[in-house]
XYZ file of C-alpha atoms in Angstrom:
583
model
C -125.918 -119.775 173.288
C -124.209 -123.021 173.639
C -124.446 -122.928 177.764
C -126.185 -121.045 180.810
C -124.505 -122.982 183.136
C -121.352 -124.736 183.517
C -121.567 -128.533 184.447
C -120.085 -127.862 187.931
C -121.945 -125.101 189.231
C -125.234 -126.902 189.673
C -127.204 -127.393 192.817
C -130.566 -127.858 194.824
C -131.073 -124.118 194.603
C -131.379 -124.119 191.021
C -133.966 -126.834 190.870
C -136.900 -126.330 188.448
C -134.911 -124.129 186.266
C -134.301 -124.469 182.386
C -130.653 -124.380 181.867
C -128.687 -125.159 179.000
C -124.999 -127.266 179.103
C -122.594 -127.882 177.332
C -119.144 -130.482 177.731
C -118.376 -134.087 176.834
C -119.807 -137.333 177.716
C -117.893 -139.317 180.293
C -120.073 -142.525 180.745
C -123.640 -143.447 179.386
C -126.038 -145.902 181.187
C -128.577 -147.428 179.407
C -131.711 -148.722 181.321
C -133.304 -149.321 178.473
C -136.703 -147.085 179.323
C -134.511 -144.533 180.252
C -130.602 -143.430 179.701
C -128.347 -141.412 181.628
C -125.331 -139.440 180.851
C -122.215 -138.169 182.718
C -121.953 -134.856 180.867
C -118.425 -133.311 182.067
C -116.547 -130.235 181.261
C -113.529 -128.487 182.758
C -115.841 -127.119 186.598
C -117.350 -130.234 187.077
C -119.806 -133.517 186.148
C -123.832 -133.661 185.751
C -126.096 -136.249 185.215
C -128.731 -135.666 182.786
C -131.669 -137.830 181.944
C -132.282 -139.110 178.683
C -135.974 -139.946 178.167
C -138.001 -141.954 175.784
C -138.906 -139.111 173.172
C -134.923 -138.479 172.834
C -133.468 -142.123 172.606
C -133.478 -142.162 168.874
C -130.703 -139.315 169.286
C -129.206 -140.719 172.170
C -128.512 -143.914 170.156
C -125.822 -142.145 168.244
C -124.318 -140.732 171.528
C -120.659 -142.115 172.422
C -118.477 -141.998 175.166
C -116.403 -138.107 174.463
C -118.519 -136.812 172.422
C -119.468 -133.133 172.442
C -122.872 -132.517 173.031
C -125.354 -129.311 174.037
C -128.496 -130.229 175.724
C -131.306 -127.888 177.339
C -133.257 -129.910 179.780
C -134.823 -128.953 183.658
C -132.901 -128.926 186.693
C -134.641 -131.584 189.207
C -133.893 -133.186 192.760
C -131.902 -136.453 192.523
C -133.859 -139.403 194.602
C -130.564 -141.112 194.880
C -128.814 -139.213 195.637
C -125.107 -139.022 195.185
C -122.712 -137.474 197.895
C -119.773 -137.933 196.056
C -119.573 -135.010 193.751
C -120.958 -131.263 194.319
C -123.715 -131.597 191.730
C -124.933 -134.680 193.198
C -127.979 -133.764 194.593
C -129.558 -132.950 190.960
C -130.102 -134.247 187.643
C -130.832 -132.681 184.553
C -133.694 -133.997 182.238
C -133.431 -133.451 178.677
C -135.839 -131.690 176.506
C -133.139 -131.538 173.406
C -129.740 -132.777 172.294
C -127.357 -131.619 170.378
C -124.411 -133.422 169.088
C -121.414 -130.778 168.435
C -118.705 -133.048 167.939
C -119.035 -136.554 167.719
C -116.296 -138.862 169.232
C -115.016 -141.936 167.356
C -116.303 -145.224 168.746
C -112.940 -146.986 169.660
C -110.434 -144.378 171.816
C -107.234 -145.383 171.886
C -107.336 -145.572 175.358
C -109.936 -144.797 178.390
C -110.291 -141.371 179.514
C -110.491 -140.743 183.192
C -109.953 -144.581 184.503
C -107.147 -145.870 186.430
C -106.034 -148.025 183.153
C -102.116 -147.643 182.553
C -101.425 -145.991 179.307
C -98.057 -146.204 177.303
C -96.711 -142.908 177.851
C -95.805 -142.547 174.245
C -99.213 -143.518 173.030
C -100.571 -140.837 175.755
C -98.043 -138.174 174.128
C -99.483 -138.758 170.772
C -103.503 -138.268 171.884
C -102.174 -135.757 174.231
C -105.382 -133.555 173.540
C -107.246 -136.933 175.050
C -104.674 -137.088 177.837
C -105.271 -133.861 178.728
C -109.017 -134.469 179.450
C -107.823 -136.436 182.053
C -108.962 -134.882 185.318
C -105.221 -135.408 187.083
C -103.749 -134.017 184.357
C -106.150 -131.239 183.265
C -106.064 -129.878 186.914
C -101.962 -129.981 186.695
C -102.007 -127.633 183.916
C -105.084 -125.518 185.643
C -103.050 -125.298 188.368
C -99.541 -124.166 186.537
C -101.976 -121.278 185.088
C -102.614 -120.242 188.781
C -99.240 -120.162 189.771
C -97.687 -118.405 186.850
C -100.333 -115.407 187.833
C -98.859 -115.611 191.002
C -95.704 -115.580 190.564
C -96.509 -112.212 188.328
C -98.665 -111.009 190.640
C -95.976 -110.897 193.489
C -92.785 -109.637 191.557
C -95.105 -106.939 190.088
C -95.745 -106.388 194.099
C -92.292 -106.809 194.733
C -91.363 -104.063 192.138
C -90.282 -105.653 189.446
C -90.864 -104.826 185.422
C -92.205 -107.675 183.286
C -89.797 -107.114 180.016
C -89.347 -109.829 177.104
C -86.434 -110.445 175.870
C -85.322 -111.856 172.144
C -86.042 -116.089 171.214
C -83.969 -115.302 168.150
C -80.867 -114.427 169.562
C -76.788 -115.547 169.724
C -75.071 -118.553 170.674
C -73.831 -118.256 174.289
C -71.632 -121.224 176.091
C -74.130 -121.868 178.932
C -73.597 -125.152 179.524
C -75.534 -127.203 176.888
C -75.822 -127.219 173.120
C -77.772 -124.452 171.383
C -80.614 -125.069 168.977
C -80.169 -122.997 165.978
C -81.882 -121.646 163.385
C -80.301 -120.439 160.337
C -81.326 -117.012 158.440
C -82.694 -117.102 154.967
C -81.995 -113.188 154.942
C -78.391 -113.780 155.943
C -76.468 -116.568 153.949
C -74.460 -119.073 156.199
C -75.578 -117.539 159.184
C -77.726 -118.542 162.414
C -79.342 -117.714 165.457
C -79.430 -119.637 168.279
C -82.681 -120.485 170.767
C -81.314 -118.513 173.741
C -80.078 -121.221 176.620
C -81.342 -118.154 179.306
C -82.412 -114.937 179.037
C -78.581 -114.458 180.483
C -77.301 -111.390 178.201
C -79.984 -109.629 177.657
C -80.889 -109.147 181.236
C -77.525 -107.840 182.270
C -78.071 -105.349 179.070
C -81.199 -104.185 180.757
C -79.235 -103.348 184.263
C -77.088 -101.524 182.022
C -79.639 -100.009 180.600
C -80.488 -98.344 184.028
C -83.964 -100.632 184.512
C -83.081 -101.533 188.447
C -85.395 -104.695 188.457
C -86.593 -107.057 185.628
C -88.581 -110.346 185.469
C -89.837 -112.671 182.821
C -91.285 -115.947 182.619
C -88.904 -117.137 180.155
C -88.773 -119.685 177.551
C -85.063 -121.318 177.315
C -84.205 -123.795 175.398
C -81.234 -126.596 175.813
C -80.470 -129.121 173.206
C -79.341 -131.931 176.826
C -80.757 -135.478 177.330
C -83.893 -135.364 179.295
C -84.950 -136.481 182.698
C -87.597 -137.190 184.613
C -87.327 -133.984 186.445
C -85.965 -132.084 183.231
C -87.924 -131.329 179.969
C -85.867 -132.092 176.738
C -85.441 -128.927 174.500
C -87.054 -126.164 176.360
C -88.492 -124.858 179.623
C -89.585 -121.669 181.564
C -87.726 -119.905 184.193
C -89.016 -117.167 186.608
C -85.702 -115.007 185.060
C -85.222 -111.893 187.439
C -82.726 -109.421 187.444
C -81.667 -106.603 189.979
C -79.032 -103.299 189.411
C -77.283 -102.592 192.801
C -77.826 -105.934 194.347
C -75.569 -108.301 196.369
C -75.890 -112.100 196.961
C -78.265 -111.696 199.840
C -80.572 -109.297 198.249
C -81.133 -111.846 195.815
C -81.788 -114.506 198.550
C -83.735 -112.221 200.346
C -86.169 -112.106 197.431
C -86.373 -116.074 196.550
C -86.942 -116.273 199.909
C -90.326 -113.992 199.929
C -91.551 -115.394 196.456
C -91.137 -118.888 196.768
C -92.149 -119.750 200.215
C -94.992 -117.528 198.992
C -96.068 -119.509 196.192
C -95.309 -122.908 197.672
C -97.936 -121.854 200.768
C -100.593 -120.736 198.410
C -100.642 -124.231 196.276
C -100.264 -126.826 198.799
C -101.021 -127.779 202.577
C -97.545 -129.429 203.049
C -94.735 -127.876 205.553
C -93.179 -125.175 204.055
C -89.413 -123.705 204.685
C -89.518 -120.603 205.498
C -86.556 -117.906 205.368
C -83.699 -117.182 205.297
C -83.204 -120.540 204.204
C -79.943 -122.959 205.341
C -77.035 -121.548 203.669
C -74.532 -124.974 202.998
C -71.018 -124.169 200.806
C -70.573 -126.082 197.803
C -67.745 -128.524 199.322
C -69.593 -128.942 202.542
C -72.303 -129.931 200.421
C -70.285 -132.519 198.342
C -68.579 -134.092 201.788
C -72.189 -134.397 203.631
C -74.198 -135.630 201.257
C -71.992 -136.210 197.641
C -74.101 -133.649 195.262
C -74.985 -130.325 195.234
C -78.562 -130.609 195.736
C -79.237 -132.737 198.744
C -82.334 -133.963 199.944
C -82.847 -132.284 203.316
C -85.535 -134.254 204.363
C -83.358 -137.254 204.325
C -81.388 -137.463 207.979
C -78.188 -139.690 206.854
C -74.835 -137.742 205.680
C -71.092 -139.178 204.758
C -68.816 -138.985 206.686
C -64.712 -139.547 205.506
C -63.209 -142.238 207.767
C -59.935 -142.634 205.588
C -58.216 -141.900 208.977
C -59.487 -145.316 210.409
C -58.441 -147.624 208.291
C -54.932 -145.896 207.775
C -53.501 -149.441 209.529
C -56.055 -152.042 208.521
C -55.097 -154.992 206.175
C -58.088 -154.650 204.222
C -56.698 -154.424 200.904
C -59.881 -153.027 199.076
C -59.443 -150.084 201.104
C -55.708 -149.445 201.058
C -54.590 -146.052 199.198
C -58.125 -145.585 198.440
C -60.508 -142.394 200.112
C -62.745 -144.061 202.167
C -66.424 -142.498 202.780
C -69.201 -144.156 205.598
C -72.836 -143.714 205.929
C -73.885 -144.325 209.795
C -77.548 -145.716 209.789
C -79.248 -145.593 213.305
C -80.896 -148.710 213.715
C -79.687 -150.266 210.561
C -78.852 -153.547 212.491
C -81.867 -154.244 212.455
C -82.036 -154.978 208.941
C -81.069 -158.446 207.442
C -78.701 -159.941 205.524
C -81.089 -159.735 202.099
C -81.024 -155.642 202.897
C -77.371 -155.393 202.612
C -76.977 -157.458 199.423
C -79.813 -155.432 197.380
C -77.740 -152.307 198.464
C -74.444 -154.036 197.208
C -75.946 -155.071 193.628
C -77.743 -151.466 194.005
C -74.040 -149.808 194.184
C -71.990 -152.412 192.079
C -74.244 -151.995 188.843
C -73.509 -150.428 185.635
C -75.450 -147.306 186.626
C -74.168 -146.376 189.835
C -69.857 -147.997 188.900
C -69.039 -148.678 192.522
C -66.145 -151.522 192.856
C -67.926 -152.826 195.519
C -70.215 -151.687 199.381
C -68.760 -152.484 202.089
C -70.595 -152.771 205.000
C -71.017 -154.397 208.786
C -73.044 -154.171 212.010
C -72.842 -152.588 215.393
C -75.157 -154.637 217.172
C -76.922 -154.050 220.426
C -74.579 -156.221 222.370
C -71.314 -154.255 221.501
C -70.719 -156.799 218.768
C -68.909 -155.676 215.007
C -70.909 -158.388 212.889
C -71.340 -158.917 209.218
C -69.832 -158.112 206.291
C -66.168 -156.544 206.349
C -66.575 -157.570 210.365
C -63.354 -159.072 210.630
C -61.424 -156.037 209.509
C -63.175 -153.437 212.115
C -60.458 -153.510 214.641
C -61.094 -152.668 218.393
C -59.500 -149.070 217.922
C -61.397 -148.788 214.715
C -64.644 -149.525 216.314
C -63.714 -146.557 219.024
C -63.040 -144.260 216.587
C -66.144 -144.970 215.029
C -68.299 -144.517 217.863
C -66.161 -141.587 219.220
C -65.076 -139.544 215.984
C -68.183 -140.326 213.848
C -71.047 -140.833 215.930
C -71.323 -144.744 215.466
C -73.694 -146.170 218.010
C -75.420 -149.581 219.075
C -77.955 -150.778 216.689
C -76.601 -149.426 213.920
C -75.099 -150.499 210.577
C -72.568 -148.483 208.586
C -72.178 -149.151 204.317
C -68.233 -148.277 203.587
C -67.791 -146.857 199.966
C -63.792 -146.826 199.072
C -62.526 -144.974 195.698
C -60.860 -142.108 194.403
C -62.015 -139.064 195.820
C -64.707 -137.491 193.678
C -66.018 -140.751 192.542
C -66.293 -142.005 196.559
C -68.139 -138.630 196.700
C -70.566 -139.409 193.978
C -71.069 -142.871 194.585
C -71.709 -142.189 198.421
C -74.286 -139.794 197.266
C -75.870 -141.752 195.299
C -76.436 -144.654 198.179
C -77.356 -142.003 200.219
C -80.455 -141.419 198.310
C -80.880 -144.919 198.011
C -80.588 -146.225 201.435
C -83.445 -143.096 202.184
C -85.768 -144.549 199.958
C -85.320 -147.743 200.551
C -85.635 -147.283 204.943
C -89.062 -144.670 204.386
C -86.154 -142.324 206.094
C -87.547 -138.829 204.378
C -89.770 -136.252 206.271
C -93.268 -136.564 204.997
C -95.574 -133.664 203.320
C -92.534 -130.912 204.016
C -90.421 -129.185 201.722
C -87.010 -127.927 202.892
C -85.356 -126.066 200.851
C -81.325 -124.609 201.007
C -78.859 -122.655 199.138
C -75.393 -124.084 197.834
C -73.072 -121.171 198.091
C -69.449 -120.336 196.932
C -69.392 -122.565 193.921
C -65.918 -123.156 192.257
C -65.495 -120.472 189.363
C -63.483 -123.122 187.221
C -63.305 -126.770 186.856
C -61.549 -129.291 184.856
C -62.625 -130.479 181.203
C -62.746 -133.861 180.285
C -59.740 -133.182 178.422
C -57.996 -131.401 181.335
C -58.065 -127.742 180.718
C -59.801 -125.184 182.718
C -63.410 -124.871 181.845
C -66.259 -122.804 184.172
C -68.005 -125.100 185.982
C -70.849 -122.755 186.402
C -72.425 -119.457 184.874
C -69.447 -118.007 182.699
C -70.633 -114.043 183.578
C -70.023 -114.620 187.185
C -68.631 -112.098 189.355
C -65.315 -114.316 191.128
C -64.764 -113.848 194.702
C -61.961 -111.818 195.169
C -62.107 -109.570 191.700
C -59.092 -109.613 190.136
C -56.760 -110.292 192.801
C -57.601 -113.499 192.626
C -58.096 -114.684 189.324
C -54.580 -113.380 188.997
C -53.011 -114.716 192.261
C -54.931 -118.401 193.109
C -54.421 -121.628 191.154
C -57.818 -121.456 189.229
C -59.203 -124.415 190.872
C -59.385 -122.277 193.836
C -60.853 -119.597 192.958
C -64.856 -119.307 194.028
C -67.460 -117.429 192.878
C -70.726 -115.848 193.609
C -72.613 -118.597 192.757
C -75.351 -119.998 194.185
C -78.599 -122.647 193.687
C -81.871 -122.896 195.456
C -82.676 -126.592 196.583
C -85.774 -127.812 197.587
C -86.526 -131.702 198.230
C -82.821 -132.713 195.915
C -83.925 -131.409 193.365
C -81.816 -127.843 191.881
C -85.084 -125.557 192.169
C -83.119 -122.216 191.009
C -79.930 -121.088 190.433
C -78.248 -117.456 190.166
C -75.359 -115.391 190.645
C -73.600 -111.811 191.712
C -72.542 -111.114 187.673
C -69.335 -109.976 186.728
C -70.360 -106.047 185.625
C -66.115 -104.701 185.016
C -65.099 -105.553 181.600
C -61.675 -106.080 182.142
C -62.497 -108.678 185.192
C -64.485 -110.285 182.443
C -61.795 -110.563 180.520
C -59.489 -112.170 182.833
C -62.076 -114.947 183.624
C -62.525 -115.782 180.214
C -59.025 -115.659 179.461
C -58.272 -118.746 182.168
C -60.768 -120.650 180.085
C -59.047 -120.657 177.466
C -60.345 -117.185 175.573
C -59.118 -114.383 174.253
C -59.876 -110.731 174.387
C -61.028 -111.085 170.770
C -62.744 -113.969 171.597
C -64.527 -111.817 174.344
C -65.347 -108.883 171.859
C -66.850 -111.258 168.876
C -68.744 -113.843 171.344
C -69.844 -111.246 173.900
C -69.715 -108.134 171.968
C -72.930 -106.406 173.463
C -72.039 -107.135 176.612
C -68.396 -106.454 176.214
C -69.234 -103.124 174.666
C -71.816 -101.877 177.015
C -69.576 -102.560 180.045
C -67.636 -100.082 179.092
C -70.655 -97.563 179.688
C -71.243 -97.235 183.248
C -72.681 -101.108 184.184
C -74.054 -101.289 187.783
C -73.382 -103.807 190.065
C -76.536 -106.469 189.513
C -77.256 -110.172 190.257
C -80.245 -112.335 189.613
C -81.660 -115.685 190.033
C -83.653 -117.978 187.682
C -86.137 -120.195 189.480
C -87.395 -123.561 187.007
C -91.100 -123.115 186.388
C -91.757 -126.644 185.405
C -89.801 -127.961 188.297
C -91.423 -125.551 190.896
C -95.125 -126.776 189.325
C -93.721 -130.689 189.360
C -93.108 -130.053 193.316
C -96.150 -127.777 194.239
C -98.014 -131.094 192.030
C -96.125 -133.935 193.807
C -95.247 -135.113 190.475
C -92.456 -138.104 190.106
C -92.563 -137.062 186.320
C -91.893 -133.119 184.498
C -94.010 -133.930 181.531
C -97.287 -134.640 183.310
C -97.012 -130.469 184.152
C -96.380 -129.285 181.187
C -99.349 -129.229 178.573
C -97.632 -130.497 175.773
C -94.725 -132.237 176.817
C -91.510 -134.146 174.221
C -90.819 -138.023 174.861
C -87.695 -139.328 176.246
C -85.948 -139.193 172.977
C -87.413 -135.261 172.428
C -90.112 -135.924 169.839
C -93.482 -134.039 169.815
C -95.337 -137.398 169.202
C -98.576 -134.966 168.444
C -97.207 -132.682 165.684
C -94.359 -135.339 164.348
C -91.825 -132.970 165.271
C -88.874 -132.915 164.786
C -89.708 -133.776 161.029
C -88.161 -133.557 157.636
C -88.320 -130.319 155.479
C -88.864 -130.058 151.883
C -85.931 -129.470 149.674
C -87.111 -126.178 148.690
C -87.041 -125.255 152.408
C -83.612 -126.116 152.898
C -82.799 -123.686 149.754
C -84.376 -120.675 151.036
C -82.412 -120.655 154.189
C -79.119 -122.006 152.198
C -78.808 -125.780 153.717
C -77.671 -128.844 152.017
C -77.844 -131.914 153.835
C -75.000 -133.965 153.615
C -76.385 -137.666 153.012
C -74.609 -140.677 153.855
C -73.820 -142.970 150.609
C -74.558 -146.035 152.666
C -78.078 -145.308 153.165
């Protein structure tokens, strides 16, 4: 028996028993008559008491090491308020050293000590005995149980679907694996669970949930995981966009009560159309909490003689009180907007100021029936300051966004300890490629609003679909869709983008096929694990939820993956690398 207690558990009621522990040592204190040990493990922190008749064993103790010691439970005389087990100690009658620690870690466990991130990714099973960190993961455990303990409530079917699967265009690169059975072929690491989940609404199963793995070969962030991540993928036959919402909105306000004392939005949550989206706030995940939107003011400056706005789509951010701020504020925000990162040609800007004054910055150019417009049109009033972002139209959108997140951060403007959460709605079906053909700018097995009619009838630009993401805090929490069950609707959408039938049939085939066998109407949602954990957690950073986490360039710095194969390998599943001379 390596324990009869757990090193958390202890207290004054269970003084003068014999218990045995078990856990690693945190810190060590030598007195020099007497030591004493922080002995932790995953429930908690004791102190035991190392006395003469053990100290020639206790010399070879080191800081997370893994010891067992039996010993007596007594009362603390100092007594220490600051943990649950601090009003006992335990005094040791044996030690036992289970798994001795190296002397020098490569860095200190449990301090406040920054730690190269990539040095913490490579000792990740130290990292994780971080209490921060261990707790993150302990809590993701919790709310993946409750998240299947509520869609099991809810009436859903837990049902896995295939990892080994087909390549699918779902907006990223697949990873693929190729077959040693099957020469010159591969699979591909499914993107989503998408397929397989409308097969099971064919297959007459009316509502279906996994917590899926997914994997996308994209550039990470610091609110996405490189290479994979898990989705709360659920599915449902006979179901229209709001029963969908209707269901998002019982799980996750759910979940987000259960794990946290912050605010919570509850449903039905604000419904905001994609293009009302992008003119209020420049992206389709805005950060309700923040108060400031953009506003177009092209109108205004249709007669000015400022030439840095002339033919250009002009976009203002109204800051209450913003007058207030000095000179210093407003360049910061210009080199802010004006750097490589953000591309803006330059950030206009000026003052209202308390005494009715235009002051500042593009001043000069704010005419008298400008100013009234401003105030009258747009809400412009005394005290305020207003930044002026001029460009062609989707990039004055973007780049108005993008100082509307700043100028929140950088004024404390978001609501504290709340999380608001929306829906973007009506998404276009298509957009345009880089190279200027029509591509789908969303899912590609979305159903279109208006069928048929109007993939036939509307310039495909036009056309939107039932397509929608859940937004909580600006950050894209879920997203979903009404999907397209009539085969020859399917068709039609993928023809637009550039497919043909055949295309359809090899690409799609299951699908294709089993359309034509009585599909029900279904729709579904996929809610981000790892982001909804990074929220509940308050975490700035994706990887410090996930146990074992890739860097920024997608390396496993723990198990030196991605690594090279031996050339046997390569032969058994038919691969020959193609080397390049020069190297």
């Amino acid at each position: 028996m390596y324990r009869t207690k757990t090193c958390g558990e202890l207290n004054i009621s269970n003084v003068n028993n014999e218990v045995e522990l078990s856990g690693w040592i945190q810190k060590i204190r030598n007195l020099g008559s007497m030591i004493f040990i922080d002995l932790r493990d995953q429930f908690g922190i004791t102190q035991i008491v190392i006395s003469e008749e053990l100290q020639k064993v206790a010399k070879e103790l080191t800081t997370e090491s893994c010891i067992h010691i039996s010993g007596k439970v007594v009362e603390r005389s100092n007594k220490n308020t600051k943990i649950p087990t601090g009003e006992i100690e335990v005094i040791a009658n044996k030690i036992e050293i289970l798994g001795k620690c190296k002397n020098v870690l490569p860095f200190e466990i449990n301090t406040n000590q920054e730690v190269r991130e990539d040095l913490r990714l490579e000792y990740r099973f130290l990292d994780l005995r971080n209490e921060k960190l261990h707790n993150s993961i302990l809590l993701r455990s919790k709310i993946l149980k409750s998240l299947r303990d509520k869609m099991d409530e809810l009436g859903f079917a837990e049902i896995q679907t295939p990892i080994l699967a087909n390549s699918s265009p779902e907006g990223a690169r697949d990873y693929l694996v190729p077959s040693r059975l099957n020469p010159g072929e591969f699979y591909a690491l499914p993107q989503a669970p998408q397929q397989f989940k409308q097969l099971l609404m064919v297959s007459g199963f009316d509502k279906y949930f996994q917590i899926a793995p997914c994997f996308r070969d994209e550039d990470p962030r610091a609110d996405r995981a490189p290479g994979e991540f898990y989705q709360l993928d659920f599915e449902m036959s006979f179901a229209t966009q709001e029963d969908v919402f209707k269901v998002i909105e019982e799980v996750v306000p759910y979940t987000f009560e259960k794990f946290t004392n912050w605010e919570v939005d509850k449903g039905p949550f604000i419904r905001i159309p994609y293009k009302e989206a992008m003119e209020k706030y420049g992206i389709d995940k805005p950060d309700l909490r923040n108060p400031l939107i953009i506003q177009d003011v092209t109108k205004c400056f249709e007669k000015s003689d400022f030439k840095a706005f002339e033919g250009k789509i002009i976009k203002a951010i109204i800051i209450p009180n913003g007058a207030e701020q000095g000179r210093k504020f407003f360049d910061k925000m210009t080199e802010f907007a004006t750097s490589d990162e953000i591309g803006a040609k330059g950030l206009a800007w000026t003052k209202y100021e308390q005494t009715g004054e235009i002051t500042g910055g593009i001043a000069k150019f704010i005419t008298e029936e400008i100013k009234e417009k401003l105030e009258k049109e747009y809400g412009m009033t005394k005290n305020s300051s207003v930044f002026f972002i001029a460009d062609e139209f989707e990039k004055a959108q973007k780049i108005a966004g993008l100082v509307r997140i700043e100028l929140g951060k950088r004024l404390d403007l978001l609501e504290k300890n709340v999380y608001r959460f929306c829906f973007i709605v009506d998404f276009p079906m298509y957009e345009l490629s880089d190279e200027g053909t029509i591509d789908f700018s969303h899912n590609p097995f979305s159903m279109p609003q208006g069928g048929m009619e109007d993939l036939t009838n509307k310039n495909p630009l036009d056309i939107l679909a039932y397509q929608y993401d859940l937004v909580c805090n600006g950050y894209e929490m879920a997203s979903g869709a009404v999907r397209n069950h009539n085969p020859e609707i399917m068709v039609k959408a993928f023809e637009i983008a550039g497919y043909t039938e055949e295309d359809v049939k090899e690409r799609f085939g299951a699908l294709y096929n089993a359309f034509q066998y009585g599909t029900p109407p279904h729709a579904g949602a996929a809610p981000g694990v790892d982001r909804m954990v990074m929220l509940i957690e308050d975490s700035q950073n994706i990887r410090e939820v996930i146990a074992f986490p890739k860097n920024k360039k997608a390396k496993d710095l723990l198990m030196k993956a991605p690594s090279v194969v031996s050339e046997q390998q390569l032969k058994d599943v038919h691969i020959k690398l193609a080397v390049n001379e020069d190297e």
